[in-house]
Short mmCIF file of C-alpha atoms and ligand atoms in Angstrom, two decimals:
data_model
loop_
_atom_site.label_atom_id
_atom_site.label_comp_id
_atom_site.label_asym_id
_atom_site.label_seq_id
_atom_site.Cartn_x
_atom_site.Cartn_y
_atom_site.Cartn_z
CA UNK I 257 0.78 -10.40 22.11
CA UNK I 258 3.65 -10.77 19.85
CA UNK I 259 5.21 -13.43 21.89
CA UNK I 260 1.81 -15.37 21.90
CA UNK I 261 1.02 -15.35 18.28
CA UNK I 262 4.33 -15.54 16.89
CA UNK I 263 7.03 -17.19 19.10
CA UNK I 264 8.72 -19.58 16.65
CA UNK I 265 8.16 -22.62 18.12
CA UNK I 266 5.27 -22.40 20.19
CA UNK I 267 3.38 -18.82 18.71
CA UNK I 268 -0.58 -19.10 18.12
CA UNK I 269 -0.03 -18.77 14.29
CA UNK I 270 2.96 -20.74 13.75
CA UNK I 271 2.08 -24.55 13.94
CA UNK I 272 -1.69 -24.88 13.08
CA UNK I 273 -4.66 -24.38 11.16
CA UNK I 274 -7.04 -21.82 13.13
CA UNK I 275 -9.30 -20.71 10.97
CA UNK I 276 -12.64 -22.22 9.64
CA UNK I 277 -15.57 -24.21 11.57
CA UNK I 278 -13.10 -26.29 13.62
CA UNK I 279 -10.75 -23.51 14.36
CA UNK I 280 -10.98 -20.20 16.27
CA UNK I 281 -12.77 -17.94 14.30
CA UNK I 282 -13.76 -17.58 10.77
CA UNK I 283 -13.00 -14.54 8.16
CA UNK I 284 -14.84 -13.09 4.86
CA UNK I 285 -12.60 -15.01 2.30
CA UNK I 286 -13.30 -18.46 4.13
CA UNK I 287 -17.05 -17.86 4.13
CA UNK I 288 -17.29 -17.08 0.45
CA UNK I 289 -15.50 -17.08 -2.88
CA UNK I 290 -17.56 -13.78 -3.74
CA UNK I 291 -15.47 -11.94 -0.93
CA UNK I 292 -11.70 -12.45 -3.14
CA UNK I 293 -13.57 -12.30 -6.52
CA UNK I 294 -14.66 -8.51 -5.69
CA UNK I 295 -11.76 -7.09 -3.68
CA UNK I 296 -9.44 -8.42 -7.52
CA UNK I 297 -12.27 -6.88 -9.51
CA UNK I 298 -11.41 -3.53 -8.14
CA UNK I 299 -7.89 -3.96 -7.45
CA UNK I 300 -7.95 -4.21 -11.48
CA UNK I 301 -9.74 -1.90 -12.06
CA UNK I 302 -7.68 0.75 -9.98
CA UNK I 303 -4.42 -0.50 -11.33
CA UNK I 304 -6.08 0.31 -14.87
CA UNK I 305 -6.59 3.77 -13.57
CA UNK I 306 -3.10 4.17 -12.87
CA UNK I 307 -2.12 3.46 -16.50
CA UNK I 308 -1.93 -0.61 -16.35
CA UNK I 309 2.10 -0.18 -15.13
CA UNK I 310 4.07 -3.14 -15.35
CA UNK I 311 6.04 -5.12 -14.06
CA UNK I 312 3.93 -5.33 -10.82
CA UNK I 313 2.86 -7.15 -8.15
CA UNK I 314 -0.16 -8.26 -5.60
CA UNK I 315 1.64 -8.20 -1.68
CA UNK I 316 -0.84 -9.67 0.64
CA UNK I 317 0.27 -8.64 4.41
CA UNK I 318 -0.85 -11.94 6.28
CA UNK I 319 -2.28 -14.41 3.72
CA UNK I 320 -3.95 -16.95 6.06
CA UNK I 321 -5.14 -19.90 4.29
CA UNK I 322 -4.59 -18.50 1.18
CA UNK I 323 -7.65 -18.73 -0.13
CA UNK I 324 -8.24 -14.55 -0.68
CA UNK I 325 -5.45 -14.99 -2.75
CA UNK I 326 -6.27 -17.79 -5.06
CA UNK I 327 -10.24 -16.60 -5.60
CA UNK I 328 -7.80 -13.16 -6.74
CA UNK I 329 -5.64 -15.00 -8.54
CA UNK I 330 -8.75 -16.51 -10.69
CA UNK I 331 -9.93 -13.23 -11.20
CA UNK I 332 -6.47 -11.88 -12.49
CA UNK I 333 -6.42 -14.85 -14.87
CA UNK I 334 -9.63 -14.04 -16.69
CA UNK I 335 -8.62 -10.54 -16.78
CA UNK I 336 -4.89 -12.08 -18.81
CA UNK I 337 -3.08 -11.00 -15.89
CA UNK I 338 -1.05 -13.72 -15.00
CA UNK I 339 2.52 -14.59 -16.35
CA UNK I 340 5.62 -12.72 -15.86
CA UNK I 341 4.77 -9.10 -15.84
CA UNK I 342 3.11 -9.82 -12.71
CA UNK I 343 3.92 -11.52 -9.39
CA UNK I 344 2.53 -12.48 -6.22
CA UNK I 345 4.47 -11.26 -3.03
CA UNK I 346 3.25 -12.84 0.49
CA UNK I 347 4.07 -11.34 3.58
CA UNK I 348 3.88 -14.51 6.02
CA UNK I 349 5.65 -15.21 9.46
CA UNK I 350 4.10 -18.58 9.82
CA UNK I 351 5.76 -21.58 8.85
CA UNK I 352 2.82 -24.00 8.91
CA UNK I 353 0.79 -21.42 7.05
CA UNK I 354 2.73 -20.81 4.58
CA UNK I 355 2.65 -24.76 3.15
CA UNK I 356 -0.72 -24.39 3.82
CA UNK I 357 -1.09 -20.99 1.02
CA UNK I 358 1.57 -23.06 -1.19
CA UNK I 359 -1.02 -25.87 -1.57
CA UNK I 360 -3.60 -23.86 -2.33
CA UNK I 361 -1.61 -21.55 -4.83
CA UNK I 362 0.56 -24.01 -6.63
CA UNK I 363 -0.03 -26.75 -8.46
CA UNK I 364 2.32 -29.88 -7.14
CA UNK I 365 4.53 -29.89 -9.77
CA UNK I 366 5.51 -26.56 -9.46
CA UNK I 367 6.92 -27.48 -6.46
CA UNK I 368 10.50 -28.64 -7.56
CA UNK I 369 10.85 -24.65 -8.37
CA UNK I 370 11.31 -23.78 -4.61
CA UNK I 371 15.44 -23.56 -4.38
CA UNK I 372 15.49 -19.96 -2.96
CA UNK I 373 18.78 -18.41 -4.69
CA UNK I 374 21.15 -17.25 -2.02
CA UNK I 375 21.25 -13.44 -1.09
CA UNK I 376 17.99 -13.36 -1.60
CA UNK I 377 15.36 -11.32 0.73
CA UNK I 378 12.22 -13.82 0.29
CA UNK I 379 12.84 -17.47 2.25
CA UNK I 380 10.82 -19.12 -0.20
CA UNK I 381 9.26 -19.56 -4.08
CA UNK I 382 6.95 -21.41 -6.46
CA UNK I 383 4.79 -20.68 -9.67
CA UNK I 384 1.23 -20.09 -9.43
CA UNK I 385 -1.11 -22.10 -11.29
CA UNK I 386 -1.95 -19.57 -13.56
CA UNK I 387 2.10 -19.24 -14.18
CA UNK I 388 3.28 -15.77 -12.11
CA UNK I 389 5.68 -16.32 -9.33
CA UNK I 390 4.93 -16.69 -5.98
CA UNK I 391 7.33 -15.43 -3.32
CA UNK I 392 7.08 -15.59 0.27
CA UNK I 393 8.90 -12.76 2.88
CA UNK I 394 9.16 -12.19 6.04
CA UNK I 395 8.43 -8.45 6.61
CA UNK I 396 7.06 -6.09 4.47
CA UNK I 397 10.72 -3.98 3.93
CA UNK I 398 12.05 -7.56 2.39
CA UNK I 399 9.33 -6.97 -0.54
CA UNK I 400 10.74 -6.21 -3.78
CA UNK I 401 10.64 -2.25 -5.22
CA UNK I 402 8.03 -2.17 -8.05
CA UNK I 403 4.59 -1.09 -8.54
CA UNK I 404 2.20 -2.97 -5.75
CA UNK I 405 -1.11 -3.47 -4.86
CA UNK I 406 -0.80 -4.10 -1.49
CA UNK I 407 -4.02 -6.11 0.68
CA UNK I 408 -4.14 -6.88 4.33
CA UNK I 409 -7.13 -8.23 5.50
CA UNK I 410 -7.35 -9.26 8.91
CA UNK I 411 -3.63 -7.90 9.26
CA UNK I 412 -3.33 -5.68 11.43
CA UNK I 413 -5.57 -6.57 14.14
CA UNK I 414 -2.90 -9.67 14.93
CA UNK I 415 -0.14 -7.27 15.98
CA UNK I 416 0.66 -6.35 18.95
CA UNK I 417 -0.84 -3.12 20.99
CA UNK I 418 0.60 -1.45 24.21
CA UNK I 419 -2.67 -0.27 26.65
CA UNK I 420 -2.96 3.23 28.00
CA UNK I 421 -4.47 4.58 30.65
CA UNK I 422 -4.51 8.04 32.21
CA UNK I 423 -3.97 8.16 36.04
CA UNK I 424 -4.36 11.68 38.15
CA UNK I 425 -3.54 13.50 34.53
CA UNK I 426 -0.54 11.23 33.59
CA UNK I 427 -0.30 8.77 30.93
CA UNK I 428 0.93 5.57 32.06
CA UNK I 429 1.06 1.45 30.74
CA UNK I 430 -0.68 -1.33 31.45
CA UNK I 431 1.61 -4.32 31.87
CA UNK I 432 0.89 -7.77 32.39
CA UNK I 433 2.25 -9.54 35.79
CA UNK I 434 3.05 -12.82 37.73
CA UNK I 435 0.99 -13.17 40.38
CA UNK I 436 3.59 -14.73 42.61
CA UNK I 437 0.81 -16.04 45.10
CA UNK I 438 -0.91 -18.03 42.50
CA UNK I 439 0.92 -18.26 39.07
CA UNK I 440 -1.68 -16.55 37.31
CA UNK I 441 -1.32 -13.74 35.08
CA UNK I 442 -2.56 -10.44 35.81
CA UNK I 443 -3.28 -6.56 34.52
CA UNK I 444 -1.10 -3.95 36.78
CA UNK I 445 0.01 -0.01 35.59
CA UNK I 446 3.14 0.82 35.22
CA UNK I 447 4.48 3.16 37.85
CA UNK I 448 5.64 5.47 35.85
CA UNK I 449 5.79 6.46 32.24
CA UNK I 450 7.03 3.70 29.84
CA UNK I 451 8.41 4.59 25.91
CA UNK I 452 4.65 3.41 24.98
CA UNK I 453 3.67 6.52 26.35
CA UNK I 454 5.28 8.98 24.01
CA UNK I 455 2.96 8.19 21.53
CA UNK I 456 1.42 11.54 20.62
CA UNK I 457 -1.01 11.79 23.08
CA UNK I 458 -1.21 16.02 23.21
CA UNK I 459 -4.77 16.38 22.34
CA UNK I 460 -6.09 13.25 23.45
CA UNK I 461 -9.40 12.64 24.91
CA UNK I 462 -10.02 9.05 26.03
CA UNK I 463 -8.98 7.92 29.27
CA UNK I 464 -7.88 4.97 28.03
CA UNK I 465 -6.85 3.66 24.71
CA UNK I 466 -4.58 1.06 22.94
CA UNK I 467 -1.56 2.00 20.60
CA UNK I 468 0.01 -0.03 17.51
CA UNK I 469 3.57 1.19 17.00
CA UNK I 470 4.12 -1.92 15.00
CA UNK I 471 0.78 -1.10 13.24
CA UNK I 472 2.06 2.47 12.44
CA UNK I 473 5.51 1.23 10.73
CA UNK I 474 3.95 -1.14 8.31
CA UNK I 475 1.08 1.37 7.71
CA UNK I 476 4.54 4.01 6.95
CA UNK I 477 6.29 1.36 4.77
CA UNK I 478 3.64 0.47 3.02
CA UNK I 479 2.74 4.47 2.13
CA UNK I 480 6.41 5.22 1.37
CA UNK I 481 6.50 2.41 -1.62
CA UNK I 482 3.32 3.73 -2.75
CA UNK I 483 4.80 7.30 -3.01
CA UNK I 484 7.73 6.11 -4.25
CA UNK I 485 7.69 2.81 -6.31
CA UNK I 486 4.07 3.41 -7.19
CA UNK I 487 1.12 1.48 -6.09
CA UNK I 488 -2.50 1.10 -4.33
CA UNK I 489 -3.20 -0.36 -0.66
CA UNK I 490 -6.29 -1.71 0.52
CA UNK I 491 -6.79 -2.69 4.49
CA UNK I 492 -9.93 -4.50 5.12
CA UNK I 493 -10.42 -5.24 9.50
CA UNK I 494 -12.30 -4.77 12.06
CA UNK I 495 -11.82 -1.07 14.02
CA UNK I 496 -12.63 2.58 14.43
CA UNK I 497 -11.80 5.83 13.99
CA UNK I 498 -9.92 6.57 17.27
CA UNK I 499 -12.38 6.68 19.27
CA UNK I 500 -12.42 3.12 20.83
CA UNK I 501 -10.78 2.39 24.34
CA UNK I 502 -10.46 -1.11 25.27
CA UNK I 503 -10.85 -3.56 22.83
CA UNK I 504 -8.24 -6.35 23.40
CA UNK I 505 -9.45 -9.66 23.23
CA UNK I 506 -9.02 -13.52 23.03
CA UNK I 507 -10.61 -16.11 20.73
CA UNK I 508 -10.96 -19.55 21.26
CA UNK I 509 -13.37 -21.93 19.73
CA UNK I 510 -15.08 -19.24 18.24
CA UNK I 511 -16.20 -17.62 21.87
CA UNK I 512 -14.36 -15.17 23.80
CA UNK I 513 -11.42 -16.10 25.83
CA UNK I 514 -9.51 -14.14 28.93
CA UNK I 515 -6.50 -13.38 26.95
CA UNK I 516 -4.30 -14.10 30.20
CA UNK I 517 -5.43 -17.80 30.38
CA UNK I 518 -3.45 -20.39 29.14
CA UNK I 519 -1.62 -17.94 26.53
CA UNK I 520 -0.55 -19.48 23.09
CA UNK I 521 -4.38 -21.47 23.26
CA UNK I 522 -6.36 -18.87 21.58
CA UNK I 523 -6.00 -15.90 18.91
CA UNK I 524 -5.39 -12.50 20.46
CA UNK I 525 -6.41 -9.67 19.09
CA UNK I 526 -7.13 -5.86 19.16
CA UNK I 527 -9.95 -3.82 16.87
CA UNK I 528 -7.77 -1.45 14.11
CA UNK I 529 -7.55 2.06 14.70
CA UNK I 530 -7.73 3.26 11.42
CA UNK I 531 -7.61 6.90 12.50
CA UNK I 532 -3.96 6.27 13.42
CA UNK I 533 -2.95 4.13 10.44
CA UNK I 534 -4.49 7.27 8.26
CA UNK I 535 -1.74 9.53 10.07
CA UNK I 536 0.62 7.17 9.58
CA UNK I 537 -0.04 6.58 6.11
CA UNK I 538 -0.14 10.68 5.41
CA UNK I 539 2.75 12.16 7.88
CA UNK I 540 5.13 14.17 5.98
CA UNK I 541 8.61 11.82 5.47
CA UNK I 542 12.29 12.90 5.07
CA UNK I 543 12.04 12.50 1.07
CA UNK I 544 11.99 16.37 -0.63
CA UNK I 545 9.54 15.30 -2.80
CA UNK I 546 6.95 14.13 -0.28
CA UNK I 547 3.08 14.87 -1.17
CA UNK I 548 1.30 13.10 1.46
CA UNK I 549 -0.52 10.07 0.13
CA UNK I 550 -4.44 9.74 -0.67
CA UNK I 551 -6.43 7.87 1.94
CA UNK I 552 -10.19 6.60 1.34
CA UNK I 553 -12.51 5.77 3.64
CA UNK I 554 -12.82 4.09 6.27
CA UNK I 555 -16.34 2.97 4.36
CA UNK I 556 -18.43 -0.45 5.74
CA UNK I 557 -18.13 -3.70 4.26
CA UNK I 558 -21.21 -3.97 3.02
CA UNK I 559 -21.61 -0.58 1.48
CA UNK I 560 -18.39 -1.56 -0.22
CA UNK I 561 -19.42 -5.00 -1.19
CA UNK I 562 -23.03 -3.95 -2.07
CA UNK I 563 -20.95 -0.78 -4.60
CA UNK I 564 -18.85 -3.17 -5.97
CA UNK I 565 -21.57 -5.43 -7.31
CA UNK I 566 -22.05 -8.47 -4.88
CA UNK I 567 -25.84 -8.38 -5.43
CA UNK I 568 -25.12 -9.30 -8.79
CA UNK I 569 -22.51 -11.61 -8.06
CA UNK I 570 -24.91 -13.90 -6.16
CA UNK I 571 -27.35 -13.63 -8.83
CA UNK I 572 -24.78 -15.13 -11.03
CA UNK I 573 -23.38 -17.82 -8.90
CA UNK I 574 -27.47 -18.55 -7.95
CA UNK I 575 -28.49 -18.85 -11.93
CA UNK I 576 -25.87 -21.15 -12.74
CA UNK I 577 -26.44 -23.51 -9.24
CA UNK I 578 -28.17 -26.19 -9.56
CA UNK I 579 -27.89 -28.04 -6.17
CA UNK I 580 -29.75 -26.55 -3.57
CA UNK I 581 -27.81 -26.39 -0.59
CA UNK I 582 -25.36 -24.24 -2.71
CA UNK I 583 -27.50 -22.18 -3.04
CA UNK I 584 -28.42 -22.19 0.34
CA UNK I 585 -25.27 -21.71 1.63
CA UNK I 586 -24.66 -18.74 -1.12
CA UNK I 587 -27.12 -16.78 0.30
CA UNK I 588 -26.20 -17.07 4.19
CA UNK I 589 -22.71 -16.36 2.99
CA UNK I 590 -23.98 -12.76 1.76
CA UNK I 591 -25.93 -12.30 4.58
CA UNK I 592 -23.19 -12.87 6.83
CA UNK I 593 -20.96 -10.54 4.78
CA UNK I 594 -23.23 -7.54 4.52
CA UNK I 595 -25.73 -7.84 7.15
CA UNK I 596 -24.99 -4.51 9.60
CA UNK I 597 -25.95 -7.39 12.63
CA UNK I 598 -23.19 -9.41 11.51
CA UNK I 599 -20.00 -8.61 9.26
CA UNK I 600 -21.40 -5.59 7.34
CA UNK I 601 -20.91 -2.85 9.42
CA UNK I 602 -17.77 -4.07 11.58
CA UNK I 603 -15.15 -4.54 9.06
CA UNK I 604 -13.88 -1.60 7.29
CA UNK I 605 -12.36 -1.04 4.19
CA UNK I 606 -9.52 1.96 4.08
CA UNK I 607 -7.65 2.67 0.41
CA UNK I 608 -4.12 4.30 -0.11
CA UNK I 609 -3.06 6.05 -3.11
CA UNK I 610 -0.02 8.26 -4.03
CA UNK I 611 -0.69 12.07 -4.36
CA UNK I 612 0.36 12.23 -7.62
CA UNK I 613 -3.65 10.36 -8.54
CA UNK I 614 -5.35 13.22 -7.08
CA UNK I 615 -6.31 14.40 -10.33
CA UNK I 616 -7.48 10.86 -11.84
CA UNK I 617 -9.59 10.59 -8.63
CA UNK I 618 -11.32 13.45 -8.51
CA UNK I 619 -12.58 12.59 -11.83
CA UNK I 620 -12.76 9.11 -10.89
CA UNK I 621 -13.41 8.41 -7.47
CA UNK I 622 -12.96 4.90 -5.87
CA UNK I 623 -15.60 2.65 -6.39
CA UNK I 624 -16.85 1.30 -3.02
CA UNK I 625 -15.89 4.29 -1.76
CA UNK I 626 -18.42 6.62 -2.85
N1 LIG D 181 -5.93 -12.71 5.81
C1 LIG D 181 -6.31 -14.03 6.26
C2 LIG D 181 -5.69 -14.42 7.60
C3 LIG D 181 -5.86 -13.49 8.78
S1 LIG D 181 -5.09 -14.12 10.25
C4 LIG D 181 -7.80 -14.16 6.28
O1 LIG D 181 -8.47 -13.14 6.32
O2 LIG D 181 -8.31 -15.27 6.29
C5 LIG D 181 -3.57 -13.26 10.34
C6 LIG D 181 -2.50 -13.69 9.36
O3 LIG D 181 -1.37 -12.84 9.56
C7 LIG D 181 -1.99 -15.11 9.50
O4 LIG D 181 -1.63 -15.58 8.23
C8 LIG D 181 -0.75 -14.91 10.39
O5 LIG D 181 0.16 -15.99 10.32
C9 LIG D 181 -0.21 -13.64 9.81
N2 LIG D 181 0.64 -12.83 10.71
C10 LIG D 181 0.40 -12.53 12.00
N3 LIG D 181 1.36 -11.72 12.47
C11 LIG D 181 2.21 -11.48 11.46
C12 LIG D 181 3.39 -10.69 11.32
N4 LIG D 181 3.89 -10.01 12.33
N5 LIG D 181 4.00 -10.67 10.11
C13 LIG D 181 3.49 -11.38 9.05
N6 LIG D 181 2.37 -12.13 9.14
C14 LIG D 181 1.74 -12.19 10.32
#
């Protein structure tokens, strides 16, 4: 999977656009500007909670087009946050989309500013349009220590899972083969145990069921800067609560695809289970002054979008349309975020706070959340 998406010359990701009606598959931020405009709404509105700290910054894990991004970025800017209290951190492994997210976020004569000092831990930089900096890293440990909101949306679904399967009361792997007879690729189990299967697996019940080490790291980064540095997460995807067994899948031209045909052609990916990224996110670390972290949810889009306000939000963008296809397409675009038949219920929205908010949130809970 990780070979497949993000090889550096030939990986899924790395040298095209596949998102959108002529790509692979389409997400919530492409479909409508509502989508960004809410998620920054309460991202303010928690960072307010938290006392308005500053300097800080917005890390997106997995940016895309960029487009979340800049419909947050407008947000922040009506709010006055812009400027250089705040920056914008992007977490991107993808080399063709990152130009693509520096079109989008930059305006072209900002561009000069992109000599990356040497030493430094991000590969690339530029100024917003609205004037914060824009940096661009490679992993999530190369992000700089400050207070963050952190956002992956459609994240962690890309990264790579190892499949387990329980034969005669054993764990063991499911690998993927040569067929020597006819050079196709193929599903076999490992014949013994492999290191995928030391995942705690004690009180498991499924027979069968995918893992995310990878997943788990990022979801344990992520929660130690939050503890430490201060900070909110947000992951928006589609998953479950550990309870799901076999969910790997390809993508091409918005269909399904046999992941093991003609690998590199189509997006791979695996549902999210949160259950596991909300251990990860709460295990006890080696710091003395560890307090697990606050998780939130797992609550459905549309219950979150529908809290949040994007009733209203339509309403708003509807009075002030005058073209009728807009509004048209404004209203399909809600459907097709909230409606339980299509995006509504599958994508979930998890939150991550540090322990020492418990207080603040038990007075004020998390919109969206409750
Ligand atoms: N958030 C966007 C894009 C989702 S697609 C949206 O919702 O529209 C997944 C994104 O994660 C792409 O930008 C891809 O290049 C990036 N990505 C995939 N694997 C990654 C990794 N290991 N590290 C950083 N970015 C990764």
């Amino acid at each position: 999977m990780k070979e497949v998406l993000t090889n550096p010359t030939s990986g899924y990701y790395m040298n095209r656009d596949v998102f959108g009606q002529t790509g692979d598959f389409i997400t919530s931020p492409e479909i409508s500007q509502m989508f960004g405009e809410l998620i920054a709404v309460w991202l303010v509105n928690e960072w307010t909670k938290c006392g308005r700290p500053t300097p800080f910054q917005i890390a997106e894990l997995g940016p895309g087009r960029g487009t979340l991004m800049a419909d947050m970025l407008r947000v922040f800017s009506k709010f006055k946050i812009a400027g250089s209290d705040f920056s914008v951190s992007l977490v991107e492994v993808s080399p063709y989309l990152c130009q693509v997210q520096e079109k989008q976020l930059c305006p072209s004569q900002a561009q000069e500013a992109t000599e990356v000092p040497q030493g430094s831990q991000h590969y690339k930089q530029s100024i917003s349009l609205y004037g914060s900096q824009i940096r661009w890293y490679n992993h999530i440990s190369d992000l700089p220590r400050t207070f963050t909101l952190f956002l992956a949306h459609e994240f962690f679904d890309a990264l790579p899972i190892h499949k387990l399967v329980k034969v005669n009361q054993d764990w063991r792997e499911v690998l993927i083969d040569l067929n020597r007879e006819n050079l196709n690729l193929r599903y076999v189990i490992s014949r013994d145990r492999t290191p995928a299967c030391l995942y705690r697996l004690d009180s498991e019940k499924r027979e069968e069921l995918e893992v995310s080490p990878q997943s788990l790291v990022i979801t344990q980064m992520m929660a130690a800067r939050i503890h430490q540095d201060g900070g909110i997460g947000l992951v928006i995807d589609y998953g479950h609560e550990g309870d799901k067994t076999d969910t790997f899948r390809g993508f091409k031209n918005h269909k399904l695809h046999d992941p093991l045909v003609d690998p590199g052609t189509a997006d791979l990916t695996a549902d999210v289970d949160f259950a596991a990224l909300k251990w990860a996110a709460t295990q006890p670390r080696t710091f003395e002054d560890w307090e697990a972290n606050l998780t939130y949810g797992t609550v459905d889009q549309k219950d979150f979008l529908t809290r949040i306000g994007i009733n209203l939000r339509l309403e708003q963008l509807l009075a002030s349309c005058r073209n009728v296809n807009v509004a048209r397409n404004l209203k399909s675009a809600h459907k097709m975020l909230t409606d339980p038949m299509e995006m509504g219920s599958k994508f979930k929205f998890l939150a991550l706070y540090p322990s020492v908010m418990k207080k603040i949130l038990e007075r004020y809970p998390p919109p969206g959340f409750v």
